Amino acid sequence: MISTNYKIGLLSSLIALSITGCSLELEDEEINVTPRYADVVIAPVSDDVDTGAGSDKLSLDNADLETGSTDPWFGNGPAVLTIEQTEVKAGSFSLKVTDRTDGWNGAAISFGDKLIVGHTYTVSVWVKMANVDSSNVSLTVKVADDDGDHYNGIGSTIATNTDWVELTGEYTHAPIGTETAEPYIYIEGADAGVEYYVDSLVVIDNDFEPGGAVDTSVALDNSGFESGVQAPWTTQGDAMLTLEPTEVKEGSFSALITGRSSGWHAPIYTITDKLVVGDTYYFSIWVKLVEETAENMKLSLKVVDDSGDNYITIANASVDNTAWVELTAEYVHASDGPETQVIVYVESDSPTASYYIDSLKIDGEAVVVPTNILPNGDFELGAGDSFENWGAWNGSVNVTAETTDVHGGNRGVKVVGTGTNPWDVQLGSDAVETVVGNEYVLSMWIKGEEDGGVVRFSTSSEAGALYGADETIGTSWQQVTWTFAANDVATQVVLDLGASAVTYLIDDVELIPVAAEPAYMLSADTVLLNGDLELGTDNDFDNWGKWNNGDGIVQELTEVHSGARSAKVTNGSDFNAEYQSQLVSDETTLVVGTTYSASVWIKGTVDGEVRFSTNETTPQYGATAMVTADWSQVVWEFTATEEVTRLVFDLGKTPDAVYYVDDFELVAK
């Protein structure tokens, strides 16, 4: 669905056009019929309109039983689960449930940690009776939390022994307090002794936001002491941990640490088995002293593995009693062999300091989910042989629903090719919003009933059709992809399937925007004004001077590293000294004794030599850097010896050189 929350509606049947007493027949000419903008309506979606957006299949291992194993399914109660290969709804395997002694006995599978509090899920599973004509069956979700065990009935139906029946329901995850066990779902309701088959479980997150950043935070129970000073918090050494309701950073409580007699005596939080070796994590905890005198506080880890006890300080900061201070760190987890203990703790240089702590957080690196902007690309929505958001163009009788051999979920598409023209059998999507010039990856999963069928992708839009290459299809599921640059703001994707007399099965079509490179951002800590050279009139640059080569330094609007402007520097044929062409900053105040990093991005039409320097009573000079035809960053570190200086970029050494310069920064280390 369109990620900007706008809905595009248009005439979906583009082949059977009705034009006031006329008809359009497609014969031996290739046509991708293009919707006119008169047929397109773009309007904001109101809160009560269901766009179909925001649904995503929950990834549950072996939910479709296609591994040929019962694992990780389990019997709720004494129920026995076995793999079945004869009675199947889709694919090659289903589950048979026997030896039930009570109505609540049945097939169950855990959600693990995949449910998000507040999200609503749609659950679908197929059931068929084995040893009775018919019976009632129900779906139930069990949740264990601080309030006890909860059994949430979410759907029921009558299943028979003649046909597979879909059992569905909706569940909103709302545990009370902390979950004490993994929630799981199970099929129950039939009388004791009744046996049945189960297949093709699908769980849809109705509140999923496509293309957003995945929550990579590490799940930490009671990390902010809202449940008291209890496990997984404890102490090491003589430290004592007391619940504190007054001095808090977040929520209603923090913890007070007293009684220490050594620096390592501290509150500890156990995170064994929560970190993955090689992954990057971002730690954060807030600290405030009781005493007035500032102390150096440290955030540390202890990792116990095959090499022994390993102690790692990952952050430290000066803390006093006037304000909460955040200890933060980026940490790449490493260990030698299996880990028997991993703890995080807050210690101090002082052996006796008392302090408050609050709100421990551990986040993983941000992960962005690719956005499939095609609605109903898995073909799950629709009735009979129709598919919501898709139309069968040319040869509509050749396009039907497939519910047995599918790549994912419960429904796919079966298409009978005609062996004529590619466009004689087409499956086309509704239009989706695209950005002209941006690249998109179109993909589908497909298999043929025989080898050698040829298919292709294409698009339909007001600006004209685009065509992918011919793809040869085998008899096993394969993913076919095509990358194209959009030529219009509204694009329909088309599957051209008529070239070969082959029957195809198609599922899980996706259209993914190719992520653009993020815009370059200057450091927020740079002390230079107008370092990106965006400010200024014509060939002048605010806060920068053009020394010794004023006419040879001009604005550049095409060759830029970021933004809309850079500086183009052209050296004369007689140049041979650095000072003959210089870009010089306004005076900047520095802290004497502090190390600074100066940097700039540059490219040139010929190899050249440049350097940084300072303009002050006793100038400092950086090393010579070589310029190439590609954008590269020149960096120079120096220690400030004077309070006021100008940063100078010396460009005059190489005669006839032409440089493009952008994005200056000067940052204290």
XYZ file of C-alpha atoms in Angstrom:
669
model
C 0.000 0.000 0.000
C 1.158 3.512 -0.699
C 3.448 4.486 2.133
C 2.474 8.175 2.134
C -0.995 7.205 3.387
C -2.609 8.298 0.146
C -4.907 5.985 -1.752
C -4.954 5.771 -5.517
C -8.111 4.483 -7.131
C -8.529 3.873 -10.857
C -10.340 1.766 -13.393
C -8.942 -1.674 -12.644
C -10.305 -3.488 -15.659
C -8.249 -1.923 -18.416
C -8.950 -4.445 -21.152
C -12.740 -4.442 -21.201
C -12.943 -0.700 -21.810
C -16.379 0.772 -22.390
C -16.244 3.880 -24.553
C -19.806 4.979 -25.320
C -20.894 2.473 -27.892
C -17.398 1.394 -28.940
C -15.276 -1.580 -27.967
C -11.527 -2.044 -28.045
C -10.116 -5.310 -29.367
C -6.469 -6.262 -28.890
C -5.116 -8.441 -31.675
C -1.547 -8.798 -32.918
C -0.249 -5.547 -31.463
C 1.455 -5.259 -28.116
C -0.371 -2.798 -25.897
C -0.045 -1.997 -22.246
C -3.241 -0.028 -21.780
C -2.428 3.121 -19.832
C -4.900 4.643 -17.372
C -5.658 8.299 -18.071
C -5.319 10.703 -15.173
C -9.030 11.387 -15.483
C -9.487 7.898 -14.073
C -7.138 8.504 -11.146
C -8.244 9.963 -7.840
C -5.636 10.884 -5.227
C -7.017 11.939 -1.851
C -6.030 11.758 1.800
C -7.263 8.617 3.478
C -9.595 9.318 6.382
C -9.262 7.433 9.634
C -12.196 5.172 8.842
C -10.911 3.999 5.464
C -9.208 0.621 5.418
C -6.328 0.919 2.988
C -5.075 -2.576 3.515
C -1.768 -1.108 4.601
C 0.103 -2.099 7.700
C -0.258 -5.872 7.609
C 2.702 -8.220 7.740
C 3.061 -11.941 8.218
C 4.563 -12.891 11.536
C 7.564 -15.124 11.004
C 6.821 -18.294 12.961
C 9.139 -21.215 12.284
C 7.434 -24.084 10.441
C 3.967 -22.529 10.708
C 3.139 -24.211 7.381
C 4.649 -27.594 8.446
C 6.746 -27.685 5.277
C 9.907 -28.739 7.096
C 8.306 -32.163 7.388
C 8.725 -32.034 11.168
C 6.361 -31.237 14.029
C 8.953 -28.961 15.644
C 8.313 -26.339 17.106
C 4.632 -27.312 17.334
C 3.766 -29.142 20.557
C 0.821 -30.932 22.118
C -1.199 -28.894 24.581
C -1.847 -31.459 27.306
C -1.358 -35.117 26.321
C -2.191 -34.519 22.640
C 0.175 -36.312 20.237
C 1.286 -34.614 17.018
C 2.479 -36.437 13.902
C 3.327 -35.320 10.388
C 0.735 -36.134 7.714
C 1.478 -36.328 3.979
C -1.848 -37.491 2.560
C -4.366 -35.045 4.022
C -2.835 -31.630 3.311
C -4.312 -28.214 2.627
C -1.245 -26.688 0.972
C 2.268 -27.874 0.233
C 3.388 -31.389 1.126
C 2.751 -31.720 4.872
C 0.124 -31.132 7.538
C -0.215 -32.039 11.218
C -2.392 -34.814 12.670
C -3.568 -34.433 16.269
C -4.458 -37.577 18.247
C -4.646 -38.964 21.818
C -6.695 -36.050 23.144
C -8.275 -36.712 26.554
C -10.023 -33.351 27.045
C -11.476 -30.525 24.962
C -8.569 -28.176 25.629
C -5.985 -30.658 24.331
C -4.673 -29.817 20.868
C -1.901 -28.587 18.595
C -0.043 -25.530 19.885
C 2.793 -23.265 18.760
C 4.617 -20.506 20.639
C 4.758 -16.881 19.517
C 8.153 -16.545 21.210
C 8.964 -12.860 21.616
C 7.342 -11.806 18.335
C 4.146 -10.204 19.702
C 4.157 -6.443 20.285
C 2.089 -5.036 23.133
C -0.916 -3.150 21.761
C -0.779 -4.717 18.295
C -3.741 -6.639 16.904
C -3.126 -9.858 14.999
C -5.301 -11.791 12.565
C -4.779 -15.541 12.848
C -5.760 -18.101 10.218
C -5.322 -21.868 10.283
C -6.941 -24.677 8.298
C -8.563 -27.664 10.038
C -10.136 -30.941 8.874
C -11.676 -33.722 10.975
C -10.058 -37.179 10.877
C -12.281 -39.615 12.799
C -15.662 -37.825 13.113
C -17.991 -36.243 10.576
C -17.880 -32.793 12.160
C -16.948 -30.990 15.355
C -16.575 -27.520 16.784
C -12.985 -26.223 16.923
C -11.645 -23.045 18.506
C -8.551 -20.864 18.518
C -7.168 -19.812 21.907
C -4.168 -17.693 22.897
C -2.617 -18.353 26.309
C -0.721 -15.509 27.985
C 1.104 -15.778 31.328
C 1.958 -12.504 33.083
C 2.188 -10.868 36.497
C -1.576 -11.305 36.883
C -1.525 -15.057 36.208
C -2.596 -17.196 33.244
C -5.077 -15.828 30.699
C -6.903 -17.846 28.026
C -8.161 -15.700 25.152
C -10.654 -17.372 22.832
C -10.406 -15.588 19.505
C -12.426 -17.662 17.030
C -14.377 -20.863 16.416
C -16.013 -22.763 13.575
C -17.440 -26.172 12.614
C -14.901 -28.412 10.871
C -15.866 -31.494 8.844
C -14.110 -34.550 7.429
C -15.000 -33.664 3.836
C -13.338 -30.282 3.334
C -10.663 -28.145 4.896
C -12.211 -25.297 6.898
C -10.481 -22.021 7.742
C -10.462 -21.173 11.455
C -9.786 -17.461 12.014
C -9.783 -14.867 14.750
C -8.278 -11.596 15.936
C -6.146 -11.125 19.036
C -4.815 -7.937 20.643
C -1.720 -8.501 22.748
C -2.201 -6.815 26.137
C -0.312 -8.594 28.927
C -0.603 -7.245 32.456
C 2.806 -6.236 33.750
C 5.654 -8.520 32.740
C 5.107 -11.700 30.733
C 6.328 -14.704 32.717
C 6.276 -17.197 29.817
C 6.094 -17.147 26.036
C 2.514 -16.728 24.770
C 1.230 -19.485 22.524
C -1.784 -20.304 20.373
C -3.593 -23.641 20.191
C -6.550 -25.338 18.520
C -9.079 -26.809 20.969
C -12.814 -27.367 21.429
C -13.458 -30.814 19.992
C -14.575 -33.567 22.377
C -12.049 -35.919 23.939
C -10.913 -38.585 21.473
C -11.637 -36.475 18.385
C -8.729 -36.437 15.934
C -8.098 -33.749 13.336
C -5.615 -32.303 10.858
C -4.034 -28.830 10.993
C -2.266 -26.928 8.201
C -1.078 -23.514 6.996
C -1.047 -21.271 10.054
C -0.702 -17.585 9.136
C -0.492 -14.710 11.619
C -0.839 -11.141 10.294
C 0.235 -8.099 12.326
C -2.513 -5.595 11.509
C -0.541 -2.735 13.072
C 2.722 -3.393 11.271
C 4.172 -0.241 9.695
C 5.982 -1.201 6.479
C 9.327 0.337 5.844
C 9.785 1.527 9.375
C 12.706 0.827 11.605
C 12.451 -2.429 13.470
C 12.551 -2.179 17.255
C 15.988 -3.632 18.009
C 15.982 -2.884 21.721
C 17.029 -5.746 23.975
C 14.100 -6.844 26.147
C 14.967 -5.972 29.761
C 12.568 -6.740 32.598
C 12.270 -4.070 35.309
C 15.179 -2.069 33.883
C 13.781 1.124 35.433
C 12.847 -0.330 38.866
C 9.113 0.146 38.268
C 8.556 -3.329 39.735
C 10.866 -2.683 42.692
C 14.441 -3.667 43.482
C 14.123 -7.282 42.443
C 15.585 -9.699 39.905
C 17.175 -9.420 37.463
C 18.708 -6.579 39.516
C 21.044 -7.641 42.329
C 24.346 -6.436 43.786
C 27.986 -7.439 44.009
C 30.301 -6.833 46.963
C 28.865 -4.822 49.877
C 26.578 -2.633 47.758
C 22.992 -2.293 48.984
C 20.091 -1.555 46.636
C 17.075 0.438 47.891
C 13.965 1.558 46.011
C 13.881 5.354 45.637
C 10.554 7.181 44.940
C 11.804 10.793 45.091
C 15.002 11.100 43.063
C 13.884 9.613 39.736
C 14.851 10.195 36.103
C 11.935 8.400 34.447
C 8.775 6.766 35.747
C 7.997 6.509 39.465
C 11.113 4.882 40.899
C 14.886 4.730 40.736
C 17.358 2.813 42.923
C 19.690 4.132 45.623
C 23.049 2.373 46.011
C 24.791 2.638 49.411
C 27.096 0.631 51.719
C 29.942 0.323 49.208
C 33.501 -0.284 50.393
C 35.233 -0.794 47.020
C 34.882 0.718 43.560
C 33.539 -2.483 42.000
C 30.828 -2.924 44.634
C 27.797 -2.089 42.542
C 24.274 -2.855 41.353
C 24.331 -5.475 38.601
C 21.860 -6.499 35.927
C 22.150 -9.935 34.306
C 21.987 -9.997 30.508
C 23.303 -13.521 29.896
C 22.087 -14.869 26.502
C 20.746 -11.457 25.444
C 23.707 -10.298 23.320
C 24.882 -11.780 20.016
C 28.615 -12.051 19.375
C 29.679 -9.585 16.697
C 26.569 -7.398 16.968
C 26.731 -3.728 17.949
C 24.741 -2.462 20.939
C 24.065 0.961 22.425
C 23.963 1.067 26.229
C 22.397 3.834 28.301
C 21.789 4.351 32.020
C 21.192 7.483 34.100
C 23.252 8.223 37.232
C 23.150 10.904 39.940
C 25.324 11.200 43.066
C 24.066 11.618 46.621
C 27.157 13.537 47.739
C 28.129 16.945 46.391
C 31.657 16.056 45.270
C 31.849 14.964 41.621
C 32.984 11.388 40.979
C 34.025 9.463 37.891
C 31.251 6.906 37.310
C 31.712 3.931 34.992
C 29.394 1.615 33.086
C 31.039 -1.811 32.889
C 30.434 -5.342 31.671
C 31.589 -8.646 33.035
C 31.679 -11.504 30.511
C 32.489 -15.007 31.739
C 33.411 -17.432 28.965
C 35.994 -20.118 28.157
C 38.798 -17.605 28.645
C 37.685 -16.760 32.185
C 36.353 -13.537 33.710
C 36.576 -10.501 31.426
C 35.919 -6.966 32.694
C 35.150 -4.216 30.166
C 34.481 -0.565 30.969
C 32.388 0.794 28.115
C 31.537 4.319 29.363
C 32.540 6.812 32.017
C 31.586 10.359 32.957
C 31.929 12.873 35.762
C 28.758 12.873 37.885
C 27.669 15.018 40.840
C 24.461 15.583 42.816
C 23.100 18.504 40.775
C 21.704 16.655 37.741
C 21.186 13.224 36.232
C 23.983 12.229 33.843
C 23.558 9.653 31.090
C 26.291 7.039 30.724
C 26.176 5.929 27.096
C 28.336 3.614 25.029
C 28.540 1.812 21.712
C 29.712 -1.741 22.305
C 30.483 -4.627 19.935
C 29.899 -7.869 21.790
C 32.776 -10.342 21.800
C 33.405 -13.529 23.732
C 35.639 -16.582 23.610
C 33.453 -19.673 23.513
C 30.145 -20.245 25.334
C 29.164 -17.603 27.883
C 28.167 -18.623 31.398
C 27.512 -15.081 32.651
C 27.133 -11.565 31.246
C 26.311 -8.699 33.607
C 26.233 -4.920 33.314
C 26.963 -2.738 36.348
C 27.660 0.849 37.436
C 30.846 1.358 39.462
C 32.957 4.348 40.498
C 36.546 5.369 41.157
C 35.522 6.201 44.715
C 35.084 3.091 46.891
C 32.336 4.635 49.044
C 30.283 6.914 46.785
C 26.511 6.561 47.074
C 24.419 7.204 43.993
C 21.100 6.759 42.218
C 20.600 4.856 38.952
C 17.599 4.681 36.621
C 16.412 3.504 33.219
C 18.883 0.973 31.830
C 18.425 0.560 28.076
C 20.233 -1.577 25.501
C 19.476 -1.058 21.812
C 20.746 -2.949 18.809
C 21.662 -1.343 15.503
C 18.680 0.070 13.638
C 17.239 -2.247 11.017
C 14.966 -0.886 8.304
C 12.340 -3.193 6.878
C 12.094 -3.023 3.072
C 8.734 -1.586 2.066
C 6.572 -3.608 -0.303
C 4.378 -0.874 -1.749
C 2.181 -3.286 -3.698
C -1.123 -3.939 -1.919
C -2.077 -7.614 -1.646
C 1.122 -8.813 -3.269
C 0.642 -12.164 -1.505
C -2.834 -12.545 -3.092
C -4.388 -13.503 0.260
C -7.227 -11.011 -0.170
C -10.040 -11.740 -2.612
C -12.858 -14.202 -3.239
C -13.111 -17.031 -5.734
C -10.834 -16.309 -8.677
C -10.564 -12.584 -8.030
C -7.740 -10.816 -6.219
C -8.124 -7.483 -4.507
C -5.913 -4.745 -6.018
C -5.127 -6.901 -9.072
C -6.785 -7.347 -12.458
C -6.487 -10.065 -15.092
C -5.791 -8.207 -18.325
C -6.230 -10.174 -21.555
C -7.008 -13.844 -21.039
C -8.829 -13.371 -17.741
C -10.248 -16.908 -17.980
C -6.659 -18.161 -17.754
C -6.127 -16.613 -14.300
C -7.522 -18.460 -11.254
C -6.867 -18.808 -7.542
C -4.497 -21.514 -6.264
C -4.900 -22.779 -2.701
C -2.853 -25.987 -2.702
C 0.609 -25.282 -4.105
C 1.499 -21.828 -2.749
C 4.790 -20.169 -1.873
C 3.444 -18.538 1.292
C 0.153 -18.163 3.132
C -3.012 -19.827 1.840
C -3.516 -18.371 -1.613
C -1.606 -17.768 -4.814
C -2.377 -17.380 -8.533
C -2.558 -20.033 -11.238
C -2.035 -18.769 -14.799
C -2.360 -20.765 -18.028
C -0.100 -19.330 -20.740
C -1.349 -19.311 -24.329
C 1.918 -19.701 -26.235
C 1.245 -16.565 -28.257
C 2.217 -13.022 -27.260
C 3.509 -11.998 -23.816
C 0.626 -9.516 -23.429
C -2.077 -12.061 -24.306
C -2.205 -13.092 -20.634
C -1.424 -10.368 -18.102
C -1.855 -9.838 -14.387
C -1.737 -6.139 -13.504
C -1.699 -4.352 -10.168
C -3.515 -1.238 -9.060
C -1.415 1.881 -9.520
C 0.954 2.767 -6.706
C 2.688 6.054 -6.064
C 6.233 6.181 -7.441
C 8.908 8.859 -7.715
C 10.150 9.647 -11.213
C 13.792 8.621 -11.559
C 13.869 6.524 -8.382
C 14.762 2.861 -8.726
C 12.443 0.030 -7.677
C 12.965 -3.727 -7.420
C 10.019 -5.792 -8.661
C 10.036 -9.477 -7.735
C 7.765 -12.520 -7.680
C 7.938 -16.165 -6.770
C 6.966 -18.423 -9.662
C 7.122 -22.038 -10.827
C 5.932 -23.819 -13.968
C 4.251 -27.158 -14.419
C 6.952 -27.831 -17.033
C 10.394 -26.376 -17.745
C 11.147 -23.624 -20.200
C 8.271 -21.172 -19.936
C 9.186 -17.551 -20.665
C 7.697 -14.613 -18.750
C 8.617 -10.985 -18.176
C 7.779 -7.934 -16.101
C 6.523 -4.632 -17.465
C 4.884 -1.449 -16.211
C 1.927 0.631 -17.285
C 1.743 4.374 -16.706
C 0.756 7.657 -18.321
C 4.394 8.180 -19.350
C 4.536 4.885 -21.235
C 5.360 1.238 -20.600
C 8.700 -0.131 -19.437
C 9.749 -3.734 -20.175
C 11.967 -6.187 -18.337
C 13.995 -8.986 -19.874
C 12.581 -12.424 -20.689
C 12.902 -14.860 -17.780
C 12.953 -18.645 -18.175
C 10.966 -20.502 -15.535
C 11.633 -23.993 -14.116
C 9.430 -26.389 -12.162
C 10.602 -25.368 -8.671
C 9.760 -22.144 -6.880
C 12.183 -19.420 -7.975
C 12.288 -15.678 -7.399
C 12.444 -13.459 -10.467
C 13.513 -9.824 -10.015
C 13.709 -6.717 -12.185
C 15.113 -3.303 -11.259
C 13.740 -0.270 -13.086
C 13.615 3.510 -12.711
C 10.077 4.866 -12.463
C 9.000 7.170 -15.301
C 5.776 8.407 -13.710
C 4.196 9.331 -10.380
C 1.642 6.514 -10.640
C 2.776 3.082 -11.839
C 1.074 -0.261 -12.355
C 3.212 -3.404 -12.447
C 2.319 -6.022 -15.008
C 3.193 -9.715 -15.213
C 3.333 -10.691 -18.904
C 2.583 -14.436 -18.968
C 1.255 -15.347 -22.424
C 4.423 -16.091 -24.399
C 4.616 -19.827 -23.566
C 1.963 -22.542 -23.408
C 2.884 -23.305 -19.812
C 0.840 -23.229 -16.607
C 2.436 -21.110 -13.857
C 1.918 -20.730 -10.134
C 2.688 -17.228 -8.833
C 2.862 -15.804 -5.310
C 4.402 -13.072 -3.141
C 4.906 -10.224 -5.600
C 6.831 -7.271 -4.139
C 7.741 -3.789 -5.319
C 10.519 -2.397 -3.123
C 11.866 1.161 -3.464
C 15.658 1.150 -3.614
C 16.872 3.127 -0.620
C 18.537 6.368 -1.584
C 21.852 7.245 -0.009
C 21.183 9.385 3.080
C 21.981 13.052 2.689
C 25.341 14.085 4.078
C 24.987 16.021 7.326
C 27.619 18.233 8.888
C 28.498 17.394 12.465
C 26.418 19.344 14.970
C 29.671 19.996 16.856
C 31.520 21.803 14.078
C 32.708 25.288 15.103
C 32.830 26.589 11.534
C 30.061 28.770 10.149
C 28.648 27.903 6.708
C 30.920 24.875 6.370
C 28.665 23.472 3.636
C 29.063 26.735 1.632
C 25.304 26.951 1.057
C 25.074 30.570 2.212
C 26.272 33.397 0.000
C 25.453 35.425 -3.101
C 26.661 34.445 -6.551
C 30.389 33.640 -6.264
C 30.780 34.712 -2.650
C 30.520 32.437 0.368
C 29.353 33.792 3.720
C 31.953 33.378 6.512
C 34.676 32.437 4.016
C 37.324 34.466 2.231
C 38.925 33.832 -1.168
C 42.571 34.726 -0.749
C 45.075 35.233 -3.590
C 42.803 33.696 -6.251
C 39.552 35.587 -5.905
C 38.476 35.313 -9.538
C 39.405 31.627 -9.667
C 37.076 30.590 -6.846
C 33.392 30.564 -7.829
C 30.169 28.849 -6.862
C 29.417 25.423 -8.380
C 25.820 24.174 -8.706
C 26.358 20.784 -10.397
C 29.428 19.108 -8.876
C 28.390 19.173 -5.214
C 29.078 16.765 -2.373
C 25.850 17.706 -0.608
C 23.236 20.417 -0.770
C 22.937 22.846 -3.672
C 26.321 24.619 -3.730
C 30.012 23.944 -3.551
C 33.120 25.957 -4.492
C 34.913 25.493 -7.819
C 38.603 26.389 -7.685
C 40.615 26.935 -10.896
C 44.380 27.426 -10.585
C 46.455 29.448 -13.009
C 49.086 27.875 -15.224
C 51.829 29.660 -13.256
C 50.676 28.482 -9.798
C 53.235 26.450 -7.824
C 52.773 27.427 -4.164
C 50.053 26.474 -1.680
C 49.199 30.070 -0.715
C 48.396 31.148 -4.292
C 44.825 29.816 -3.927
C 43.180 29.666 -0.506
C 39.727 29.308 1.050
C 39.851 30.837 4.536
C 37.244 30.724 7.310
C 36.199 33.607 9.539
C 38.008 33.820 12.864
C 37.050 30.929 15.131
C 37.477 30.620 18.891
C 39.261 27.438 20.034
C 40.268 25.967 23.403
C 44.048 26.028 23.760
C 45.435 22.522 24.312
C 42.419 20.816 22.734
C 42.867 18.603 19.678
C 40.668 19.472 16.687
C 39.840 17.571 13.522
C 39.573 19.652 10.349
C 38.021 18.015 7.287
C 36.724 18.827 3.825
C 35.384 16.915 0.822
C 37.159 17.508 -2.497
C 37.483 16.135 -6.033
C 39.564 17.323 -8.994
C 39.826 17.078 -12.752
C 43.539 16.328 -12.452
C 45.564 14.898 -9.592
C 46.632 17.721 -7.344
C 48.175 18.552 -3.976
C 46.321 20.395 -1.195
C 46.719 20.896 2.540
C 45.180 22.509 5.632
C 46.838 25.244 7.672
C 45.901 27.865 10.241
C 46.119 31.635 10.052
C 47.356 32.879 13.426
C 50.449 34.345 15.099
C 52.318 31.054 14.713
C 50.649 29.168 11.835
C 50.386 25.382 11.804
C 50.552 23.309 8.620
C 49.043 19.950 7.759
C 50.484 17.262 5.538
C 50.019 17.321 1.768
C 46.974 15.372 0.522
C 46.469 14.080 -3.026
C 43.217 14.889 -4.846
C 41.583 12.424 -7.245
C 38.638 12.476 -9.643
C 36.275 11.064 -7.007
C 34.955 12.801 -3.906
C 37.244 12.048 -0.972
C 37.652 13.552 2.477
C 40.850 15.305 3.552
C 41.319 15.210 7.349
C 43.898 16.983 9.517
C 44.221 16.845 13.297
C 46.012 19.583 15.229
C 46.210 20.893 18.785
C 45.079 24.483 19.284
C 47.931 26.751 20.436
C 46.057 30.042 20.179
C 42.562 30.995 21.268
C 41.556 32.639 17.977
C 42.443 31.287 14.548
C 41.241 30.939 10.975
C 41.145 27.584 9.191
C 42.875 27.766 5.808
C 42.585 25.321 2.905
C 45.614 25.714 0.646
C 44.864 24.820 -2.994
C 47.530 26.613 -5.082
C 50.336 24.038 -5.310
C 49.302 22.351 -8.588
C 49.118 24.498 -11.778
C 46.009 24.291 -13.985
C 44.221 22.161 -11.400
C 40.434 22.394 -11.138
C 38.925 21.411 -7.781
C 35.423 21.126 -6.339
C 35.306 21.728 -2.587
C 32.436 21.178 -0.130
C 31.475 20.434 3.485
C 34.163 21.856 5.747
C 34.092 20.792 9.411
C 36.185 21.660 12.468
C 35.343 19.530 15.507
C 36.983 19.184 18.932
C 38.136 15.637 19.571
